[in-house]
Amino acid sequence: MSKDLQPTVDPTKMGLGRSIAVLTSGGDAQGMNAAVRATVRVGIYTGAKVYFVHEGYQGLVDGGENICLATWESVSMMLQLGGTVIGSARCKDFRTREGRMKAACNLVKLGITNLCVIGGDGSLTGANEFRTEWSGLLVDLVRAGKITEEEAKKSSHLNIVGIVGSIDNDFCGTDMTIGTDSALHRIIEVVDAITTTAQSHQRTFILEVMGRHCGYLALVTALACGADWVFIPEMPPDDGWENHLCRRLSDQRARGSRLNVIIVAEGAMCKDGKPITSDQIKKLVTDRLGFDTRTTVLGHVQRGGTPSAFDRILGSRMGVEAVMALLEATPDTPACVVTLSGNHAIRLPLMECVQVTKEVTAAMAQGRFDDAIKLRGKSFENNWNTYKLLAHINPPDAKSNINVAIMNIGAPCAGMNSAVRAAVRMGIIQGHSMLAVHEGFDGLAQGQIEPLTWTSVSGWTGKGGSMLGTKRTLPGKRLEEISQNIAKFNIHALVIIGGFEAYVGGLELVQAREKYEEMCIPIVVIPATVSNNVPGSDFSIGADTALNTITSTCDRIKQSAAGTKRRVFIVETMGGYCGYLATMAGLAAGADAAYIFEEKFDIKDLEANVEHMVEKMKTTVKRGLVLRNESCNSNYTTDFIFNLYSEEGKGIFDCRKNVLGHMQQGGTPTPFDRNFGTKMGAKAVLWLTDKLKECYRHGRIFANTADSACVLGMRKRALTFQPLAELKEDTDFEHRIPKTQWWLKIRPIMKILAKYDIKLDTFEHADMEHVIKKKSFLGK
């Protein structure tokens, strides 16, 4: 199954003589088209024939024109479309053996023995059942004279690979299902719109979101907008919740808040299984408190609209992995599902995942709600625990006598304010006094420091930029003044939120500990920059928002190119020397090339790209998109590349260029950045609280060990603290980037999907893993 077993296999010949069919089934989800596109293009790349199955399982049963050959061009301009272009339908026929016999006959006649199913757990379970009884269906078809013995022999085995498309994120074994991130985008757009009107009129808004059996959308929305209360099916409220809810809403108003937000999952219920409806909550709030209350039920709006950058990249990566899994499968390989773990696409046995998903429903039905939360996975559990902590609005009476200062360093980015808000509130819950440092290290040197309260950070999660103000200045030249102000304001710990400057600034403070005892305090750096170039973290706060800005701009650019035909756009993205934005936006927007500093290129590469574009213009797809990271090469500038393409494309295509500039740093934060910032801010302060206890000696704080100054980063799937000093080894200080970057392994996918003749062997193939390791979760 893994590439180690097949070191000599040429990926472009893996699919020769084989056929793959792709279908979408069940409810639609934004990003399904990205998965279909990747499956088709990578299938063709491997030499296989790829077929569309229109209208899901119904198309498989009906056959005929519903199963048709896909071409490279037939999946062009699909990436930015919501829903599923090949259609989806509920299918009663496929649930009967007779229906599945018809489906099997249609596949055998076309020589298709590999099936990629994109859908929810019901669709994937159906696919597994189909595979299990395949040989029996063939026997019956031969007996009925529908197929010959020869045809049955050629199609003796059916391979199945599943990709989960579901906006509810209700499938166990994956961190995210296709469509979830886009659904959150729709919800947050509505929350932002509602909160402005709610504040104007001092209203309470109750927002009902989808999630009949899974509260993921409701929970993340509540975290991302700082909701006063959330109702989810996995964890019904305690008895007497009505009194608790009314008390919390009243307390918020008494603190000066002009609005209340309550999020309800459509499957919310009491502990006895009775539903909790938005109308019921509205009546409670109106009757008891007399608040002006409004209800909004979002419904199918959440399924609609264009997919987010995350969902396009997720769908593309899963489509690639699905084709590889199909072509590497043997008759003994169990049906697998491609899932996401941290930033890795992994393969899991399909029925193990379905089993755990069913366990959640069973745990909820039996009232084992703690087990239900655990079974949903680490990400869900972390979200729930963070929400519970931040939902407390009664700070403890006992004060810790600890002062924690918070500052923003470097360029502003969306999500910084979410991290500040979470850190402030978590600090207050711990009994600390929280201090705002305005204007970065300059402000720390000049004493621009003031207290922050619970209400002073209200509404910050949805605000872009930096409310504290931020500068790129490093502390090196002002260490004397900084140390004096740390002493003057009695600062015991420091949270630094920012980009590469925050990391370098933190290092300078650690190095200054030898000379200045005041610097011997616990320090935590939270990466926040659109460039995503801070060592110690796979992701930085703000990068997701910037990526979505670039992707949506590229969509508009491609649309204009589609109108005029034979036009190529050269687009310059931010990122300093880090090619993350250019690469990921290239994958999300379907770019033909993305030039970055980390992957050296010369004039021969540029010529090859231009020739590739000339060939492309001979097809039905008469437009091109080329991305260039701002610092990828000092000589091959955006103007140079624009001029080169313009000259070589004379008479074949014309060129336009766009420099996206500072719009990439602006805008309201995406759900991912709000949620990520909230979790990072909360976790940083909890870590500092533990460190302060460790460093308390003889009535004072003294921290001078390497592990008392850390970067809090996302590594694979865990938030980890890594000493600043240890990260120096993995840092290219001249170019302000980490020496190792996980996303470089994704670049071959972008090139293959743009029809470049390269080898896929640089891409990490996944081995089959197992999901059922956690017997203790199952309440046994």
JSON list of N, CA, C and O in Angstrom, two decimals, residues 15-22 48-51 60 67 103-116 130-131 134 138 150-161 325-327 329-331:
[
{"chain": "A", "resi": 15, "resn": "GLY", "atom": "N", "xyz": [-2.33, 3.82, -13.71]},
{"chain": "A", "resi": 15, "resn": "GLY", "atom": "CA", "xyz": [-3.73, 3.60, -14.04]},
{"chain": "A", "resi": 15, "resn": "GLY", "atom": "C", "xyz": [-3.98, 3.04, -15.42]},
{"chain": "A", "resi": 15, "resn": "GLY", "atom": "O", "xyz": [-5.14, 2.91, -15.83]},
{"chain": "A", "resi": 16, "resn": "LEU", "atom": "N", "xyz": [-2.92, 2.73, -16.16]},
{"chain": "A", "resi": 16, "resn": "LEU", "atom": "CA", "xyz": [-3.12, 2.25, -17.54]},
{"chain": "A", "resi": 16, "resn": "LEU", "atom": "C", "xyz": [-4.00, 1.01, -17.57]},
{"chain": "A", "resi": 16, "resn": "LEU", "atom": "O", "xyz": [-3.81, 0.07, -16.79]},
{"chain": "A", "resi": 17, "resn": "GLY", "atom": "N", "xyz": [-4.99, 1.03, -18.47]},
{"chain": "A", "resi": 17, "resn": "GLY", "atom": "CA", "xyz": [-5.89, -0.11, -18.61]},
{"chain": "A", "resi": 17, "resn": "GLY", "atom": "C", "xyz": [-6.94, -0.21, -17.51]},
{"chain": "A", "resi": 17, "resn": "GLY", "atom": "O", "xyz": [-7.66, -1.20, -17.42]},
{"chain": "A", "resi": 18, "resn": "ARG", "atom": "N", "xyz": [-7.01, 0.82, -16.66]},
{"chain": "A", "resi": 18, "resn": "ARG", "atom": "CA", "xyz": [-7.98, 0.78, -15.55]},
{"chain": "A", "resi": 18, "resn": "ARG", "atom": "C", "xyz": [-8.97, 1.93, -15.67]},
{"chain": "A", "resi": 18, "resn": "ARG", "atom": "O", "xyz": [-8.68, 2.95, -16.31]},
{"chain": "A", "resi": 19, "resn": "SER", "atom": "N", "xyz": [-10.13, 1.75, -15.06]},
{"chain": "A", "resi": 19, "resn": "SER", "atom": "CA", "xyz": [-11.16, 2.79, -15.11]},
{"chain": "A", "resi": 19, "resn": "SER", "atom": "C", "xyz": [-11.64, 3.15, -13.70]},
{"chain": "A", "resi": 19, "resn": "SER", "atom": "O", "xyz": [-11.79, 2.27, -12.84]},
{"chain": "A", "resi": 20, "resn": "ILE", "atom": "N", "xyz": [-11.87, 4.44, -13.49]},
{"chain": "A", "resi": 20, "resn": "ILE", "atom": "CA", "xyz": [-12.31, 4.95, -12.19]},
{"chain": "A", "resi": 20, "resn": "ILE", "atom": "C", "xyz": [-13.62, 5.71, -12.41]},
{"chain": "A", "resi": 20, "resn": "ILE", "atom": "O", "xyz": [-13.74, 6.47, -13.38]},
{"chain": "A", "resi": 21, "resn": "ALA", "atom": "N", "xyz": [-14.59, 5.52, -11.53]},
{"chain": "A", "resi": 21, "resn": "ALA", "atom": "CA", "xyz": [-15.82, 6.33, -11.57]},
{"chain": "A", "resi": 21, "resn": "ALA", "atom": "C", "xyz": [-15.89, 7.17, -10.31]},
{"chain": "A", "resi": 21, "resn": "ALA", "atom": "O", "xyz": [-15.50, 6.70, -9.23]},
{"chain": "A", "resi": 22, "resn": "VAL", "atom": "N", "xyz": [-16.36, 8.40, -10.44]},
{"chain": "A", "resi": 22, "resn": "VAL", "atom": "CA", "xyz": [-16.50, 9.29, -9.28]},
{"chain": "A", "resi": 22, "resn": "VAL", "atom": "C", "xyz": [-17.95, 9.75, -9.19]},
{"chain": "A", "resi": 22, "resn": "VAL", "atom": "O", "xyz": [-18.56, 10.13, -10.18]},
{"chain": "A", "resi": 48, "resn": "ALA", "atom": "N", "xyz": [-5.36, 6.40, -16.29]},
{"chain": "A", "resi": 48, "resn": "ALA", "atom": "CA", "xyz": [-6.66, 5.72, -16.17]},
{"chain": "A", "resi": 48, "resn": "ALA", "atom": "C", "xyz": [-7.74, 6.47, -16.96]},
{"chain": "A", "resi": 48, "resn": "ALA", "atom": "O", "xyz": [-7.60, 7.65, -17.26]},
{"chain": "A", "resi": 49, "resn": "LYS", "atom": "N", "xyz": [-8.82, 5.75, -17.27]},
{"chain": "A", "resi": 49, "resn": "LYS", "atom": "CA", "xyz": [-10.03, 6.40, -17.79]},
{"chain": "A", "resi": 49, "resn": "LYS", "atom": "C", "xyz": [-10.85, 6.81, -16.57]},
{"chain": "A", "resi": 49, "resn": "LYS", "atom": "O", "xyz": [-10.97, 6.02, -15.63]},
{"chain": "A", "resi": 50, "resn": "VAL", "atom": "N", "xyz": [-11.41, 8.01, -16.59]},
{"chain": "A", "resi": 50, "resn": "VAL", "atom": "CA", "xyz": [-12.22, 8.46, -15.45]},
{"chain": "A", "resi": 50, "resn": "VAL", "atom": "C", "xyz": [-13.63, 8.79, -15.95]},
{"chain": "A", "resi": 50, "resn": "VAL", "atom": "O", "xyz": [-13.80, 9.46, -16.97]},
{"chain": "A", "resi": 51, "resn": "TYR", "atom": "N", "xyz": [-14.62, 8.30, -15.22]},
{"chain": "A", "resi": 51, "resn": "TYR", "atom": "CA", "xyz": [-16.02, 8.53, -15.57]},
{"chain": "A", "resi": 51, "resn": "TYR", "atom": "C", "xyz": [-16.73, 9.36, -14.50]},
{"chain": "A", "resi": 51, "resn": "TYR", "atom": "O", "xyz": [-16.51, 9.15, -13.31]},
{"chain": "A", "resi": 60, "resn": "LEU", "atom": "N", "xyz": [-25.94, 5.74, -10.97]},
{"chain": "A", "resi": 60, "resn": "LEU", "atom": "CA", "xyz": [-25.25, 4.45, -11.05]},
{"chain": "A", "resi": 60, "resn": "LEU", "atom": "C", "xyz": [-26.25, 3.34, -11.41]},
{"chain": "A", "resi": 60, "resn": "LEU", "atom": "O", "xyz": [-25.94, 2.44, -12.19]},
{"chain": "A", "resi": 67, "resn": "ILE", "atom": "N", "xyz": [-23.61, 7.90, -16.79]},
{"chain": "A", "resi": 67, "resn": "ILE", "atom": "CA", "xyz": [-22.20, 7.53, -16.58]},
{"chain": "A", "resi": 67, "resn": "ILE", "atom": "C", "xyz": [-21.45, 7.89, -17.86]},
{"chain": "A", "resi": 67, "resn": "ILE", "atom": "O", "xyz": [-21.64, 7.25, -18.90]},
{"chain": "A", "resi": 103, "resn": "ALA", "atom": "N", "xyz": [-26.74, -1.44, -10.97]},
{"chain": "A", "resi": 103, "resn": "ALA", "atom": "CA", "xyz": [-25.54, -0.60, -10.86]},
{"chain": "A", "resi": 103, "resn": "ALA", "atom": "C", "xyz": [-24.30, -1.40, -11.22]},
{"chain": "A", "resi": 103, "resn": "ALA", "atom": "O", "xyz": [-23.43, -0.93, -11.97]},
{"chain": "A", "resi": 104, "resn": "ALA", "atom": "N", "xyz": [-24.21, -2.63, -10.70]},
{"chain": "A", "resi": 104, "resn": "ALA", "atom": "CA", "xyz": [-23.05, -3.48, -10.98]},
{"chain": "A", "resi": 104, "resn": "ALA", "atom": "C", "xyz": [-22.95, -3.79, -12.47]},
{"chain": "A", "resi": 104, "resn": "ALA", "atom": "O", "xyz": [-21.87, -3.74, -13.06]},
{"chain": "A", "resi": 105, "resn": "CYS", "atom": "N", "xyz": [-24.11, -4.05, -13.09]},
{"chain": "A", "resi": 105, "resn": "CYS", "atom": "CA", "xyz": [-24.13, -4.36, -14.52]},
{"chain": "A", "resi": 105, "resn": "CYS", "atom": "C", "xyz": [-23.59, -3.17, -15.33]},
{"chain": "A", "resi": 105, "resn": "CYS", "atom": "O", "xyz": [-22.77, -3.34, -16.24]},
{"chain": "A", "resi": 106, "resn": "ASN", "atom": "N", "xyz": [-24.04, -1.97, -14.97]},
{"chain": "A", "resi": 106, "resn": "ASN", "atom": "CA", "xyz": [-23.59, -0.76, -15.67]},
{"chain": "A", "resi": 106, "resn": "ASN", "atom": "C", "xyz": [-22.08, -0.57, -15.56]},
{"chain": "A", "resi": 106, "resn": "ASN", "atom": "O", "xyz": [-21.41, -0.18, -16.53]},
{"chain": "A", "resi": 107, "resn": "LEU", "atom": "N", "xyz": [-21.52, -0.84, -14.38]},
{"chain": "A", "resi": 107, "resn": "LEU", "atom": "CA", "xyz": [-20.07, -0.68, -14.18]},
{"chain": "A", "resi": 107, "resn": "LEU", "atom": "C", "xyz": [-19.30, -1.74, -14.96]},
{"chain": "A", "resi": 107, "resn": "LEU", "atom": "O", "xyz": [-18.30, -1.44, -15.61]},
{"chain": "A", "resi": 108, "resn": "VAL", "atom": "N", "xyz": [-19.77, -3.00, -14.90]},
{"chain": "A", "resi": 108, "resn": "VAL", "atom": "CA", "xyz": [-19.07, -4.10, -15.58]},
{"chain": "A", "resi": 108, "resn": "VAL", "atom": "C", "xyz": [-19.02, -3.84, -17.09]},
{"chain": "A", "resi": 108, "resn": "VAL", "atom": "O", "xyz": [-17.98, -4.02, -17.73]},
{"chain": "A", "resi": 109, "resn": "LYS", "atom": "N", "xyz": [-20.14, -3.37, -17.66]},
{"chain": "A", "resi": 109, "resn": "LYS", "atom": "CA", "xyz": [-20.19, -3.12, -19.11]},
{"chain": "A", "resi": 109, "resn": "LYS", "atom": "C", "xyz": [-19.17, -2.07, -19.55]},
{"chain": "A", "resi": 109, "resn": "LYS", "atom": "O", "xyz": [-18.68, -2.09, -20.68]},
{"chain": "A", "resi": 110, "resn": "LEU", "atom": "N", "xyz": [-18.84, -1.13, -18.62]},
{"chain": "A", "resi": 110, "resn": "LEU", "atom": "CA", "xyz": [-17.87, -0.08, -18.96]},
{"chain": "A", "resi": 110, "resn": "LEU", "atom": "C", "xyz": [-16.46, -0.43, -18.46]},
{"chain": "A", "resi": 110, "resn": "LEU", "atom": "O", "xyz": [-15.52, 0.35, -18.62]},
{"chain": "A", "resi": 111, "resn": "GLY", "atom": "N", "xyz": [-16.33, -1.58, -17.82]},
{"chain": "A", "resi": 111, "resn": "GLY", "atom": "CA", "xyz": [-15.01, -2.00, -17.31]},
{"chain": "A", "resi": 111, "resn": "GLY", "atom": "C", "xyz": [-14.53, -1.19, -16.12]},
{"chain": "A", "resi": 111, "resn": "GLY", "atom": "O", "xyz": [-13.33, -1.06, -15.89]},
{"chain": "A", "resi": 112, "resn": "ILE", "atom": "N", "xyz": [-15.48, -0.65, -15.35]},
{"chain": "A", "resi": 112, "resn": "ILE", "atom": "CA", "xyz": [-15.11, 0.18, -14.19]},
{"chain": "A", "resi": 112, "resn": "ILE", "atom": "C", "xyz": [-15.05, -0.70, -12.94]},
{"chain": "A", "resi": 112, "resn": "ILE", "atom": "O", "xyz": [-16.04, -1.32, -12.55]},
{"chain": "A", "resi": 113, "resn": "THR", "atom": "N", "xyz": [-13.87, -0.74, -12.31]},
{"chain": "A", "resi": 113, "resn": "THR", "atom": "CA", "xyz": [-13.72, -1.53, -11.08]},
{"chain": "A", "resi": 113, "resn": "THR", "atom": "C", "xyz": [-13.20, -0.70, -9.92]},
{"chain": "A", "resi": 113, "resn": "THR", "atom": "O", "xyz": [-12.81, -1.23, -8.89]},
{"chain": "A", "resi": 114, "resn": "ASN", "atom": "N", "xyz": [-13.15, 0.62, -10.11]},
{"chain": "A", "resi": 114, "resn": "ASN", "atom": "CA", "xyz": [-12.68, 1.52, -9.04]},
{"chain": "A", "resi": 114, "resn": "ASN", "atom": "C", "xyz": [-13.72, 2.62, -8.86]},
{"chain": "A", "resi": 114, "resn": "ASN", "atom": "O", "xyz": [-14.06, 3.31, -9.83]},
{"chain": "A", "resi": 115, "resn": "LEU", "atom": "N", "xyz": [-14.20, 2.78, -7.63]},
{"chain": "A", "resi": 115, "resn": "LEU", "atom": "CA", "xyz": [-15.27, 3.74, -7.38]},
{"chain": "A", "resi": 115, "resn": "LEU", "atom": "C", "xyz": [-14.86, 4.70, -6.27]},
{"chain": "A", "resi": 115, "resn": "LEU", "atom": "O", "xyz": [-14.50, 4.27, -5.16]},
{"chain": "A", "resi": 116, "resn": "CYS", "atom": "N", "xyz": [-14.90, 6.00, -6.57]},
{"chain": "A", "resi": 116, "resn": "CYS", "atom": "CA", "xyz": [-14.62, 7.04, -5.56]},
{"chain": "A", "resi": 116, "resn": "CYS", "atom": "C", "xyz": [-15.96, 7.68, -5.19]},
{"chain": "A", "resi": 116, "resn": "CYS", "atom": "O", "xyz": [-16.62, 8.27, -6.04]},
{"chain": "A", "resi": 130, "resn": "PHE", "atom": "N", "xyz": [-22.04, -2.42, -1.14]},
{"chain": "A", "resi": 130, "resn": "PHE", "atom": "CA", "xyz": [-21.96, -2.72, -2.58]},
{"chain": "A", "resi": 130, "resn": "PHE", "atom": "C", "xyz": [-20.71, -3.55, -2.87]},
{"chain": "A", "resi": 130, "resn": "PHE", "atom": "O", "xyz": [-20.74, -4.56, -3.57]},
{"chain": "A", "resi": 131, "resn": "ARG", "atom": "N", "xyz": [-19.60, -3.13, -2.27]},
{"chain": "A", "resi": 131, "resn": "ARG", "atom": "CA", "xyz": [-18.32, -3.81, -2.49]},
{"chain": "A", "resi": 131, "resn": "ARG", "atom": "C", "xyz": [-18.34, -5.22, -1.89]},
{"chain": "A", "resi": 131, "resn": "ARG", "atom": "O", "xyz": [-17.85, -6.17, -2.48]},
{"chain": "A", "resi": 134, "resn": "TRP", "atom": "N", "xyz": [-20.29, -7.63, -4.07]},
{"chain": "A", "resi": 134, "resn": "TRP", "atom": "CA", "xyz": [-19.95, -7.51, -5.49]},
{"chain": "A", "resi": 134, "resn": "TRP", "atom": "C", "xyz": [-19.87, -8.87, -6.20]},
{"chain": "A", "resi": 134, "resn": "TRP", "atom": "O", "xyz": [-20.49, -9.09, -7.24]},
{"chain": "A", "resi": 138, "resn": "LEU", "atom": "N", "xyz": [-22.22, -10.33, -9.30]},
{"chain": "A", "resi": 138, "resn": "LEU", "atom": "CA", "xyz": [-21.71, -10.78, -10.60]},
{"chain": "A", "resi": 138, "resn": "LEU", "atom": "C", "xyz": [-22.22, -12.18, -10.94]},
{"chain": "A", "resi": 138, "resn": "LEU", "atom": "O", "xyz": [-22.58, -12.46, -12.08]},
{"chain": "A", "resi": 150, "resn": "GLU", "atom": "N", "xyz": [-16.69, -13.94, -19.18]},
{"chain": "A", "resi": 150, "resn": "GLU", "atom": "CA", "xyz": [-15.46, -13.19, -19.45]},
{"chain": "A", "resi": 150, "resn": "GLU", "atom": "C", "xyz": [-15.51, -11.81, -18.79]},
{"chain": "A", "resi": 150, "resn": "GLU", "atom": "O", "xyz": [-14.55, -11.35, -18.16]},
{"chain": "A", "resi": 151, "resn": "GLU", "atom": "N", "xyz": [-16.66, -11.13, -18.93]},
{"chain": "A", "resi": 151, "resn": "GLU", "atom": "CA", "xyz": [-16.83, -9.80, -18.32]},
{"chain": "A", "resi": 151, "resn": "GLU", "atom": "C", "xyz": [-16.76, -9.88, -16.80]},
{"chain": "A", "resi": 151, "resn": "GLU", "atom": "O", "xyz": [-16.14, -9.03, -16.14]},
{"chain": "A", "resi": 152, "resn": "ALA", "atom": "N", "xyz": [-17.37, -10.91, -16.25]},
{"chain": "A", "resi": 152, "resn": "ALA", "atom": "CA", "xyz": [-17.34, -11.09, -14.79]},
{"chain": "A", "resi": 152, "resn": "ALA", "atom": "C", "xyz": [-15.91, -11.31, -14.31]},
{"chain": "A", "resi": 152, "resn": "ALA", "atom": "O", "xyz": [-15.49, -10.81, -13.26]},
{"chain": "A", "resi": 153, "resn": "LYS", "atom": "N", "xyz": [-15.12, -12.07, -15.08]},
{"chain": "A", "resi": 153, "resn": "LYS", "atom": "CA", "xyz": [-13.74, -12.36, -14.71]},
{"chain": "A", "resi": 153, "resn": "LYS", "atom": "C", "xyz": [-12.90, -11.08, -14.71]},
{"chain": "A", "resi": 153, "resn": "LYS", "atom": "O", "xyz": [-12.09, -10.84, -13.81]},
{"chain": "A", "resi": 154, "resn": "LYS", "atom": "N", "xyz": [-13.11, -10.25, -15.75]},
{"chain": "A", "resi": 154, "resn": "LYS", "atom": "CA", "xyz": [-12.34, -8.99, -15.86]},
{"chain": "A", "resi": 154, "resn": "LYS", "atom": "C", "xyz": [-12.67, -8.02, -14.71]},
{"chain": "A", "resi": 154, "resn": "LYS", "atom": "O", "xyz": [-11.86, -7.20, -14.33]},
{"chain": "A", "resi": 155, "resn": "SER", "atom": "N", "xyz": [-13.91, -8.10, -14.22]},
{"chain": "A", "resi": 155, "resn": "SER", "atom": "CA", "xyz": [-14.34, -7.16, -13.17]},
{"chain": "A", "resi": 155, "resn": "SER", "atom": "C", "xyz": [-14.56, -7.88, -11.84]},
{"chain": "A", "resi": 155, "resn": "SER", "atom": "O", "xyz": [-15.49, -7.57, -11.10]},
{"chain": "A", "resi": 156, "resn": "SER", "atom": "N", "xyz": [-13.70, -8.86, -11.56]},
{"chain": "A", "resi": 156, "resn": "SER", "atom": "CA", "xyz": [-13.94, -9.73, -10.39]},
{"chain": "A", "resi": 156, "resn": "SER", "atom": "C", "xyz": [-13.89, -9.01, -9.05]},
{"chain": "A", "resi": 156, "resn": "SER", "atom": "O", "xyz": [-14.44, -9.49, -8.07]},
{"chain": "A", "resi": 157, "resn": "HIS", "atom": "N", "xyz": [-13.24, -7.85, -9.02]},
{"chain": "A", "resi": 157, "resn": "HIS", "atom": "CA", "xyz": [-13.09, -7.17, -7.72]},
{"chain": "A", "resi": 157, "resn": "HIS", "atom": "C", "xyz": [-13.40, -5.67, -7.86]},
{"chain": "A", "resi": 157, "resn": "HIS", "atom": "O", "xyz": [-13.00, -5.04, -8.83]},
{"chain": "A", "resi": 158, "resn": "LEU", "atom": "N", "xyz": [-14.11, -5.12, -6.88]},
{"chain": "A", "resi": 158, "resn": "LEU", "atom": "CA", "xyz": [-14.44, -3.68, -6.88]},
{"chain": "A", "resi": 158, "resn": "LEU", "atom": "C", "xyz": [-13.67, -2.99, -5.76]},
{"chain": "A", "resi": 158, "resn": "LEU", "atom": "O", "xyz": [-13.76, -3.39, -4.60]},
{"chain": "A", "resi": 159, "resn": "ASN", "atom": "N", "xyz": [-12.92, -1.94, -6.11]},
{"chain": "A", "resi": 159, "resn": "ASN", "atom": "CA", "xyz": [-12.24, -1.13, -5.08]},
{"chain": "A", "resi": 159, "resn": "ASN", "atom": "C", "xyz": [-13.10, 0.08, -4.75]},
{"chain": "A", "resi": 159, "resn": "ASN", "atom": "O", "xyz": [-13.63, 0.73, -5.65]},
{"chain": "A", "resi": 160, "resn": "ILE", "atom": "N", "xyz": [-13.19, 0.40, -3.47]},
{"chain": "A", "resi": 160, "resn": "ILE", "atom": "CA", "xyz": [-13.98, 1.55, -3.02]},
{"chain": "A", "resi": 160, "resn": "ILE", "atom": "C", "xyz": [-13.09, 2.47, -2.18]},
{"chain": "A", "resi": 160, "resn": "ILE", "atom": "O", "xyz": [-12.40, 1.99, -1.27]},
{"chain": "A", "resi": 161, "resn": "VAL", "atom": "N", "xyz": [-13.10, 3.76, -2.47]},
{"chain": "A", "resi": 161, "resn": "VAL", "atom": "CA", "xyz": [-12.48, 4.74, -1.57]},
{"chain": "A", "resi": 161, "resn": "VAL", "atom": "C", "xyz": [-13.49, 5.86, -1.33]},
{"chain": "A", "resi": 161, "resn": "VAL", "atom": "O", "xyz": [-14.13, 6.34, -2.27]},
{"chain": "A", "resi": 325, "resn": "ALA", "atom": "N", "xyz": [-5.06, 5.69, -3.51]},
{"chain": "A", "resi": 325, "resn": "ALA", "atom": "CA", "xyz": [-5.56, 4.58, -2.69]},
{"chain": "A", "resi": 325, "resn": "ALA", "atom": "C", "xyz": [-6.25, 3.53, -3.57]},
{"chain": "A", "resi": 325, "resn": "ALA", "atom": "O", "xyz": [-6.08, 2.32, -3.38]},
{"chain": "A", "resi": 326, "resn": "LEU", "atom": "N", "xyz": [-7.03, 4.00, -4.54]},
{"chain": "A", "resi": 326, "resn": "LEU", "atom": "CA", "xyz": [-7.74, 3.07, -5.45]},
{"chain": "A", "resi": 326, "resn": "LEU", "atom": "C", "xyz": [-6.75, 2.24, -6.26]},
{"chain": "A", "resi": 326, "resn": "LEU", "atom": "O", "xyz": [-6.88, 1.02, -6.39]},
{"chain": "A", "resi": 327, "resn": "LEU", "atom": "N", "xyz": [-5.75, 2.92, -6.81]},
{"chain": "A", "resi": 327, "resn": "LEU", "atom": "CA", "xyz": [-4.82, 2.24, -7.72]},
{"chain": "A", "resi": 327, "resn": "LEU", "atom": "C", "xyz": [-3.82, 1.36, -6.97]},
{"chain": "A", "resi": 327, "resn": "LEU", "atom": "O", "xyz": [-3.24, 0.45, -7.55]},
{"chain": "A", "resi": 329, "resn": "ALA", "atom": "N", "xyz": [-4.74, -0.34, -4.21]},
{"chain": "A", "resi": 329, "resn": "ALA", "atom": "CA", "xyz": [-5.50, -1.33, -3.45]},
{"chain": "A", "resi": 329, "resn": "ALA", "atom": "C", "xyz": [-5.36, -2.72, -4.05]},
{"chain": "A", "resi": 329, "resn": "ALA", "atom": "O", "xyz": [-5.19, -2.88, -5.26]},
{"chain": "A", "resi": 330, "resn": "THR", "atom": "N", "xyz": [-5.44, -3.71, -3.19]},
{"chain": "A", "resi": 330, "resn": "THR", "atom": "CA", "xyz": [-5.47, -5.12, -3.61]},
{"chain": "A", "resi": 330, "resn": "THR", "atom": "C", "xyz": [-6.81, -5.71, -3.17]},
{"chain": "A", "resi": 330, "resn": "THR", "atom": "O", "xyz": [-7.53, -5.07, -2.39]},
{"chain": "A", "resi": 331, "resn": "PRO", "atom": "N", "xyz": [-7.17, -6.91, -3.65]},
{"chain": "A", "resi": 331, "resn": "PRO", "atom": "CA", "xyz": [-8.44, -7.51, -3.20]},
{"chain": "A", "resi": 331, "resn": "PRO", "atom": "C", "xyz": [-8.54, -7.66, -1.69]},
{"chain": "A", "resi": 331, "resn": "PRO", "atom": "O", "xyz": [-9.62, -7.75, -1.14]}
]
